[in-house]
């Protein structure tokens, strides 16, 4: 199935409803004006947004709260690993930046030294049927990050909306199998190609970012960030977590829960010492993690250009904005214009 196939609007609903017989199917839903993924309920009308889905897919593969083992203090030490979920699942309508977020999580949880078996099973059971974006929303900047809104990289199958229906194409064996449907008709049509704008948040190299480690700029930047941490939860590539035990009368669960490096408690150690007590030190950590440390660890920066951080920030800031601002400072320093060249060890 190397060509595009066409499906009428009215048939998409029937096609997706038929999939629910064998699969758990996830699709985007609009709730109070915001888009997020949910399990498809055959009674509801299907629709797909032209661009970014407000809530990222991170929770499907790396849940906010994830039981990893159970224990019972009464029967000595018996920590029983939780069985990973195995039911086959399809996500329909994710966009190129969503796939890029999943690819980044793969590097962290599958391709690094410590493989996460729970994450591996969520990935293995999921087929990704992606949708090409037909526009870039106000905060989108995936084109600054080596992507385009119509990229199909990492998808099992892809589809694009056209005037009288959809064009669909299988890209992997799994994707082609899912698309075997009576509702698809062979056509010569292909999705429109567009020239997409780039250059919204251009950022310096990881090495140049590292040279700014001791710069005073972190104090300025922390004045424009509350370090509330909400952007880390919205970000598809922020994957810090805490392991904790939830105990009730001697029985309980060991769970992982999302954490945020922007919170003061994140770096608190036994005895109360905190290595990142000041907002400046936390803003520095996250900015450098996004644009330098992640590159050193995984060979790519951890930003897909989805723009979700600015959507949720109470001050309408985003870490790509902070990265771009730092990049300006780096350029000024190189030209010898910087007033702040002073170094600060106190961030
Ligand atoms: S950038 Fe905005 S959302 Fe993120 S920690 Fe700072 S104030 Fe909160
Ligand atoms: S830093 Fe912001 S724009 Fe980049 S991936 Fe995270 S939420 Fe998206």
Tab-separated table of C-alpha atoms and ligand atoms in Angstrom:
chain	number	residue	atom	x	y	z
A	1	UNK	CA	0.000	0.000	0.000
A	2	UNK	CA	2.493	2.589	-1.144
A	3	UNK	CA	-0.096	4.855	-2.675
A	4	UNK	CA	-2.673	7.078	-1.085
A	5	UNK	CA	-6.215	5.711	-0.798
A	6	UNK	CA	-9.369	7.730	-0.425
A	7	UNK	CA	-12.156	7.418	2.131
A	8	UNK	CA	-15.362	9.448	2.184
A	9	UNK	CA	-16.155	11.549	5.254
A	10	UNK	CA	-19.184	9.459	6.127
A	11	UNK	CA	-17.183	6.217	5.909
A	12	UNK	CA	-14.481	7.319	8.376
A	13	UNK	CA	-16.922	6.934	11.266
A	14	UNK	CA	-17.884	3.412	10.100
A	15	UNK	CA	-14.221	2.480	9.598
A	16	UNK	CA	-13.210	3.627	13.086
A	17	UNK	CA	-16.290	2.000	14.688
A	18	UNK	CA	-15.335	-1.324	13.048
A	19	UNK	CA	-11.833	-1.064	14.526
A	20	UNK	CA	-13.253	-0.966	18.067
A	21	UNK	CA	-14.272	-4.638	17.744
A	22	UNK	CA	-10.624	-5.689	18.116
A	23	UNK	CA	-8.799	-2.629	19.345
A	24	UNK	CA	-8.912	0.016	22.039
A	25	UNK	CA	-9.177	3.090	19.802
A	26	UNK	CA	-8.060	6.576	20.885
A	27	UNK	CA	-9.134	9.689	18.945
A	28	UNK	CA	-9.101	13.446	19.608
A	29	UNK	CA	-12.146	14.968	21.320
A	30	UNK	CA	-12.948	18.624	21.831
A	31	UNK	CA	-13.801	19.300	25.471
A	32	UNK	CA	-14.653	22.906	26.480
A	33	UNK	CA	-12.915	24.186	23.344
A	34	UNK	CA	-9.695	22.224	23.930
A	35	UNK	CA	-8.635	19.083	22.114
A	36	UNK	CA	-7.419	15.992	23.919
A	37	UNK	CA	-7.320	12.252	23.235
A	38	UNK	CA	-9.889	9.863	24.662
A	39	UNK	CA	-11.131	6.321	24.051
A	40	UNK	CA	-13.474	6.300	21.055
A	41	UNK	CA	-17.111	5.911	21.895
A	42	UNK	CA	-18.991	4.755	18.788
A	43	UNK	CA	-21.923	7.003	19.658
A	44	UNK	CA	-19.902	10.218	19.308
A	45	UNK	CA	-19.169	12.141	16.115
A	46	UNK	CA	-15.593	11.932	14.901
A	47	UNK	CA	-13.631	15.062	14.139
A	48	UNK	CA	-9.963	15.908	13.832
A	49	UNK	CA	-8.278	19.277	14.499
A	50	UNK	CA	-6.239	20.886	11.702
A	51	UNK	CA	-3.298	21.465	14.003
A	52	UNK	CA	-1.950	20.879	17.528
A	53	UNK	CA	-3.973	18.870	20.071
A	54	UNK	CA	-3.845	20.802	23.351
A	55	UNK	CA	-3.072	17.866	25.669
A	56	UNK	CA	-0.055	15.775	24.655
A	57	UNK	CA	-0.131	11.989	24.283
A	58	UNK	CA	2.589	11.506	26.913
A	59	UNK	CA	0.085	10.134	29.427
A	60	UNK	CA	-0.803	7.173	27.181
A	61	UNK	CA	2.722	5.786	27.204
A	62	UNK	CA	4.041	7.225	30.462
A	63	UNK	CA	1.003	7.805	32.730
A	64	UNK	CA	0.844	10.565	35.341
A	65	UNK	CA	0.410	7.920	38.012
A	66	UNK	CA	1.580	4.448	37.110
A	67	UNK	CA	1.515	1.435	39.470
A	68	UNK	CA	4.667	-0.639	38.916
A	69	UNK	CA	4.390	-3.127	41.814
A	70	UNK	CA	2.162	-4.152	44.714
A	71	UNK	CA	3.270	-5.176	48.187
A	72	UNK	CA	1.914	-6.593	51.396
A	73	UNK	CA	3.849	-5.824	54.575
A	74	UNK	CA	2.049	-8.629	56.409
A	75	UNK	CA	3.529	-11.339	54.233
A	76	UNK	CA	7.141	-10.232	54.748
A	77	UNK	CA	8.727	-8.625	51.700
A	78	UNK	CA	6.659	-9.446	48.683
A	79	UNK	CA	6.999	-6.834	45.985
A	80	UNK	CA	5.029	-8.094	42.989
A	81	UNK	CA	5.613	-6.369	39.629
A	82	UNK	CA	2.423	-5.146	37.933
A	83	UNK	CA	1.579	-7.016	34.711
A	84	UNK	CA	1.881	-4.650	31.732
A	85	UNK	CA	-1.318	-3.975	29.756
A	86	UNK	CA	-1.429	-6.002	26.547
A	87	UNK	CA	-4.723	-5.116	24.802
A	88	UNK	CA	-3.975	-3.887	21.252
A	89	UNK	CA	-4.524	-0.172	20.856
A	90	UNK	CA	-4.714	2.311	17.985
A	91	UNK	CA	-4.229	6.062	18.275
A	92	UNK	CA	-5.819	7.900	15.354
A	93	UNK	CA	-5.189	11.549	14.555
A	94	UNK	CA	-1.900	12.308	16.291
A	95	UNK	CA	0.277	14.891	14.539
A	96	UNK	CA	3.958	14.924	13.488
A	97	UNK	CA	5.027	16.742	16.697
A	98	UNK	CA	3.203	14.091	18.788
A	99	UNK	CA	5.182	11.361	17.045
A	100	UNK	CA	8.397	13.328	17.598
A	101	UNK	CA	7.566	13.428	21.337
A	102	UNK	CA	7.083	9.648	21.355
A	103	UNK	CA	10.365	9.161	19.488
A	104	UNK	CA	12.113	11.206	22.160
A	105	UNK	CA	10.526	9.105	24.937
A	106	UNK	CA	11.715	5.973	23.069
A	107	UNK	CA	15.274	7.262	23.414
A	108	UNK	CA	14.838	7.790	27.143
A	109	UNK	CA	12.872	4.654	28.047
A	110	UNK	CA	13.871	2.104	25.385
A	111	UNK	CA	17.191	3.028	23.867
A	112	UNK	CA	19.086	4.037	26.997
A	113	UNK	CA	20.887	1.961	29.581
A	114	UNK	CA	17.767	1.323	31.704
A	115	UNK	CA	14.915	-0.031	29.631
A	116	UNK	CA	11.433	0.645	31.053
A	117	UNK	CA	9.365	-2.532	30.580
A	118	UNK	CA	6.045	-0.794	31.261
A	119	UNK	CA	6.746	1.860	28.636
A	120	UNK	CA	7.962	-0.856	26.202
A	121	UNK	CA	4.656	-2.714	26.503
A	122	UNK	CA	2.608	0.476	25.946
A	123	UNK	CA	4.601	1.156	22.780
A	124	UNK	CA	4.384	-2.433	21.560
A	125	UNK	CA	0.609	-2.581	21.873
A	126	UNK	CA	-0.004	0.707	20.039
A	127	UNK	CA	-0.401	1.426	16.323
A	128	UNK	CA	0.023	5.090	15.379
A	129	UNK	CA	-2.267	6.413	12.627
A	130	UNK	CA	-1.100	9.987	12.249
A	131	UNK	CA	-2.791	12.972	10.655
A	132	UNK	CA	-0.935	15.576	8.599
A	133	UNK	CA	-1.572	19.094	9.892
A	134	UNK	CA	-3.061	21.462	7.350
A	135	UNK	CA	-2.043	24.590	9.259
A	136	UNK	CA	0.332	25.788	11.978
A	137	UNK	CA	-1.375	27.180	15.099
A	138	UNK	CA	-0.190	30.456	16.671
A	139	UNK	CA	2.358	28.804	18.962
A	140	UNK	CA	3.531	25.985	16.671
A	141	UNK	CA	7.180	26.016	15.655
A	142	UNK	CA	7.933	22.420	14.666
A	143	UNK	CA	9.651	23.727	11.519
A	144	UNK	CA	12.397	25.143	13.765
A	145	UNK	CA	12.997	21.612	15.024
A	146	UNK	CA	13.615	19.688	11.810
A	147	UNK	CA	9.968	18.707	11.308
A	148	UNK	CA	7.156	19.843	9.028
A	149	UNK	CA	3.405	19.749	9.765
A	150	UNK	CA	2.978	17.191	6.960
A	151	UNK	CA	5.835	14.848	7.969
A	152	UNK	CA	4.951	11.137	8.304
A	153	UNK	CA	8.122	10.013	10.131
A	154	UNK	CA	7.464	7.408	12.844
A	155	UNK	CA	3.803	6.801	11.896
A	156	UNK	CA	2.400	3.354	11.036
A	157	UNK	CA	-0.106	4.961	8.687
A	158	UNK	CA	-0.963	8.542	7.836
A	159	UNK	CA	-3.996	10.455	6.658
A	160	UNK	CA	-4.791	13.935	5.403
A	161	UNK	CA	-8.103	15.720	5.195
A	162	UNK	CA	-9.256	16.739	1.702
A	163	UNK	CA	-12.430	18.547	0.612
A	164	UNK	CA	-14.597	15.476	0.163
A	165	UNK	CA	-13.012	13.026	2.600
A	166	UNK	CA	-9.576	11.761	3.594
A	167	UNK	CA	-6.476	10.378	1.873
A	168	UNK	CA	-4.851	7.505	3.764
A	169	UNK	CA	-1.612	5.594	3.341
A	170	UNK	CA	-0.109	2.591	5.180
A	171	UNK	CA	3.560	3.067	6.054
A	172	UNK	CA	4.472	-0.023	8.108
A	173	UNK	CA	3.138	-3.607	8.035
A	174	UNK	CA	1.045	-2.870	11.143
A	175	UNK	CA	-0.383	0.270	9.583
A	176	UNK	CA	-1.139	-1.395	6.267
A	177	UNK	CA	-2.979	-4.191	8.072
A	178	UNK	CA	-5.178	-1.725	9.967
A	179	UNK	CA	-6.063	0.074	6.736
A	180	UNK	CA	-7.357	-3.049	4.991
A	181	UNK	CA	-10.891	-1.794	4.604
A	182	UNK	CA	-13.731	-1.919	2.109
A	183	UNK	CA	-14.152	1.839	2.573
A	184	UNK	CA	-10.817	2.679	0.907
A	185	UNK	CA	-10.583	3.330	-2.807
A	186	UNK	CA	-7.381	3.573	-4.847
A	187	UNK	CA	-6.797	7.071	-6.278
A	188	UNK	CA	-4.033	9.041	-7.974
A	189	UNK	CA	-4.541	11.995	-5.655
A	190	UNK	CA	-1.871	13.010	-3.090
A	191	UNK	CA	-2.096	15.495	-0.198
A	192	UNK	CA	-1.237	19.131	-1.083
A	193	UNK	CA	2.335	20.232	-0.388
A	194	UNK	CA	2.863	23.616	1.271
A	195	UNK	CA	5.815	25.868	2.070
A	196	UNK	CA	5.860	26.155	5.849
A	197	UNK	CA	7.391	29.109	7.719
A	198	UNK	CA	10.408	28.515	9.979
A	199	UNK	CA	12.555	30.608	12.293
A	200	UNK	CA	10.216	31.440	15.163
A	201	UNK	CA	12.544	30.310	17.964
A	202	UNK	CA	16.007	29.756	16.552
A	203	UNK	CA	18.389	28.468	19.180
A	204	UNK	CA	22.168	28.241	19.594
A	205	UNK	CA	24.161	24.995	19.656
A	206	UNK	CA	24.290	22.803	22.810
A	207	UNK	CA	27.975	23.732	23.266
A	208	UNK	CA	27.158	27.461	23.172
A	209	UNK	CA	24.363	26.934	25.726
A	210	UNK	CA	26.792	25.157	28.044
A	211	UNK	CA	29.154	28.138	27.912
A	212	UNK	CA	26.363	30.241	29.507
A	213	UNK	CA	26.156	28.033	32.607
A	214	UNK	CA	27.586	30.669	34.966
A	215	UNK	CA	26.078	33.741	33.255
A	216	UNK	CA	23.961	36.256	35.189
A	217	UNK	CA	21.159	35.836	32.672
A	218	UNK	CA	19.581	33.035	34.724
A	219	UNK	CA	18.577	35.558	37.388
A	220	UNK	CA	16.869	37.719	34.751
A	221	UNK	CA	15.175	34.705	33.231
A	222	UNK	CA	13.878	33.472	36.567
A	223	UNK	CA	12.200	36.860	37.066
A	224	UNK	CA	9.969	36.028	34.104
A	225	UNK	CA	9.115	32.480	35.226
A	226	UNK	CA	7.120	31.515	38.318
A	227	UNK	CA	8.695	28.015	38.375
A	228	UNK	CA	5.166	26.667	38.823
A	229	UNK	CA	6.057	23.622	36.703
A	230	UNK	CA	2.836	23.412	34.691
A	231	UNK	CA	4.789	23.630	31.413
A	232	UNK	CA	6.740	20.479	32.307
A	233	UNK	CA	3.499	18.495	32.652
A	234	UNK	CA	2.244	19.799	29.299
A	235	UNK	CA	5.546	19.114	27.538
A	236	UNK	CA	5.666	15.840	25.577
A	237	UNK	CA	9.398	15.428	26.205
A	238	UNK	CA	9.573	16.163	29.962
A	239	UNK	CA	9.813	12.708	31.513
A	240	UNK	CA	11.006	13.164	35.107
A	241	UNK	CA	9.224	11.015	37.658
A	242	UNK	CA	9.240	10.143	41.322
A	243	UNK	CA	8.881	6.619	42.740
A	244	UNK	CA	6.710	6.470	45.835
A	245	UNK	CA	4.805	3.898	47.912
A	246	UNK	CA	1.085	4.360	48.582
A	247	UNK	CA	0.281	2.347	51.680
A	248	UNK	CA	-3.072	1.523	53.282
A	249	UNK	CA	-3.064	-0.718	56.360
A	250	UNK	CA	0.121	-2.515	55.356
A	251	UNK	CA	-0.875	-3.147	51.764
A	252	UNK	CA	-0.121	-0.898	48.907
A	253	UNK	CA	1.227	0.018	45.528
A	254	UNK	CA	4.584	1.279	44.388
A	255	UNK	CA	3.856	3.937	41.788
A	256	UNK	CA	5.702	6.359	39.548
A	257	UNK	CA	4.236	9.879	39.390
A	258	UNK	CA	5.244	12.791	37.158
A	259	UNK	CA	7.686	15.220	38.737
A	260	UNK	CA	8.942	18.635	37.601
A	261	UNK	CA	12.458	20.080	37.831
A	262	UNK	CA	10.795	23.519	38.192
A	263	UNK	CA	9.479	22.677	41.671
A	264	UNK	CA	11.617	23.411	44.705
A	265	UNK	CA	10.985	19.949	46.137
A	266	UNK	CA	12.487	18.236	43.061
A	267	UNK	CA	16.115	18.505	44.181
A	268	UNK	CA	15.544	18.274	47.939
A	269	UNK	CA	17.627	15.537	49.512
A	270	UNK	CA	17.566	13.647	52.795
A	271	UNK	CA	18.489	16.066	55.587
A	272	UNK	CA	16.796	18.971	53.780
A	273	UNK	CA	19.709	20.060	51.569
A	274	UNK	CA	18.575	21.395	48.212
A	275	UNK	CA	20.909	21.769	45.250
A	276	UNK	CA	18.423	23.906	43.279
A	277	UNK	CA	16.835	26.114	45.882
A	278	UNK	CA	16.650	29.315	43.809
A	279	UNK	CA	14.266	29.816	40.857
A	280	UNK	CA	17.304	30.840	38.758
A	281	UNK	CA	18.964	27.467	39.316
A	282	UNK	CA	15.777	25.639	38.292
A	283	UNK	CA	15.200	27.736	35.185
A	284	UNK	CA	18.835	27.137	34.247
A	285	UNK	CA	18.435	23.405	34.730
A	286	UNK	CA	15.384	23.118	32.530
A	287	UNK	CA	16.637	25.430	29.786
A	288	UNK	CA	19.962	23.606	29.601
A	289	UNK	CA	18.230	20.224	29.837
A	290	UNK	CA	16.012	21.087	26.855
A	291	UNK	CA	18.737	22.538	24.670
A	292	UNK	CA	22.044	20.998	25.791
A	293	UNK	CA	21.949	18.102	28.304
A	294	UNK	CA	19.380	16.115	26.292
A	295	UNK	CA	21.568	16.548	23.222
A	296	UNK	CA	24.582	15.214	25.104
A	297	UNK	CA	22.583	12.214	26.369
A	298	UNK	CA	20.403	11.338	23.374
A	299	UNK	CA	21.840	13.230	20.399
A	300	UNK	CA	18.876	15.627	20.048
A	301	UNK	CA	17.355	18.539	21.921
A	302	UNK	CA	14.166	17.781	23.832
A	303	UNK	CA	11.755	20.187	22.175
A	304	UNK	CA	9.445	19.244	19.316
A	305	UNK	CA	8.153	22.769	18.722
A	306	UNK	CA	4.579	21.855	19.719
A	307	UNK	CA	4.038	25.153	21.595
A	308	UNK	CA	2.078	23.558	24.457
A	309	UNK	CA	4.254	25.168	27.128
A	310	UNK	CA	3.208	28.679	26.095
A	311	UNK	CA	-0.447	27.600	25.909
A	312	UNK	CA	-0.503	26.554	29.578
A	313	UNK	CA	1.890	29.086	31.130
A	314	UNK	CA	0.106	31.648	33.351
A	315	UNK	CA	2.611	34.257	32.115
A	316	UNK	CA	2.463	33.086	28.465
A	317	UNK	CA	6.165	32.166	28.496
A	318	UNK	CA	7.749	29.132	26.977
A	319	UNK	CA	11.100	27.480	27.297
A	320	UNK	CA	11.743	27.828	23.555
A	321	UNK	CA	11.233	31.607	24.078
A	322	UNK	CA	13.745	31.504	26.926
A	323	UNK	CA	16.097	29.446	24.727
A	324	UNK	CA	15.774	32.009	21.921
A	325	UNK	CA	16.407	34.857	24.363
A	326	UNK	CA	19.532	33.108	25.630
A	327	UNK	CA	20.608	32.613	22.018
A	328	UNK	CA	20.355	36.379	21.455
A	329	UNK	CA	22.558	36.897	24.513
A	330	UNK	CA	25.078	34.385	23.163
A	331	UNK	CA	25.194	36.265	19.835
A	332	UNK	CA	25.604	39.624	21.605
A	333	UNK	CA	28.422	38.227	23.722
A	334	UNK	CA	30.191	37.018	20.614
A	335	UNK	CA	29.873	40.470	19.071
A	336	UNK	CA	31.228	41.924	22.347
A	337	UNK	CA	27.965	43.804	23.073
A	338	UNK	CA	26.991	42.040	26.280
A	339	UNK	CA	26.510	44.107	29.425
A	340	UNK	CA	25.993	41.035	31.550
A	341	UNK	CA	29.209	39.163	30.786
A	342	UNK	CA	29.688	38.980	34.564
A	343	UNK	CA	29.643	35.427	35.814
A	344	UNK	CA	27.464	34.246	38.619
A	345	UNK	CA	28.085	31.052	40.534
A	346	UNK	CA	24.934	31.549	42.572
A	347	UNK	CA	22.171	30.544	40.216
B	1	LIG	S1	7.574	28.967	32.073
B	1	LIG	FE1	5.467	29.470	32.772
B	1	LIG	S2	4.464	27.460	33.104
B	1	LIG	FE2	6.681	27.064	32.998
B	1	LIG	S3	7.364	27.100	35.133
B	1	LIG	FE3	7.645	29.197	34.298
B	1	LIG	S4	5.740	30.315	34.843
B	1	LIG	FE4	5.298	28.089	35.088
B	2	LIG	S1	9.418	22.859	25.394
B	2	LIG	FE1	7.366	23.620	24.804
B	2	LIG	S2	7.383	23.660	22.559
B	2	LIG	FE2	9.105	22.352	23.204
B	2	LIG	S3	8.258	20.258	23.231
B	2	LIG	FE3	8.035	21.070	25.304
B	2	LIG	S4	5.936	21.942	25.355
B	2	LIG	FE4	6.488	21.648	23.184
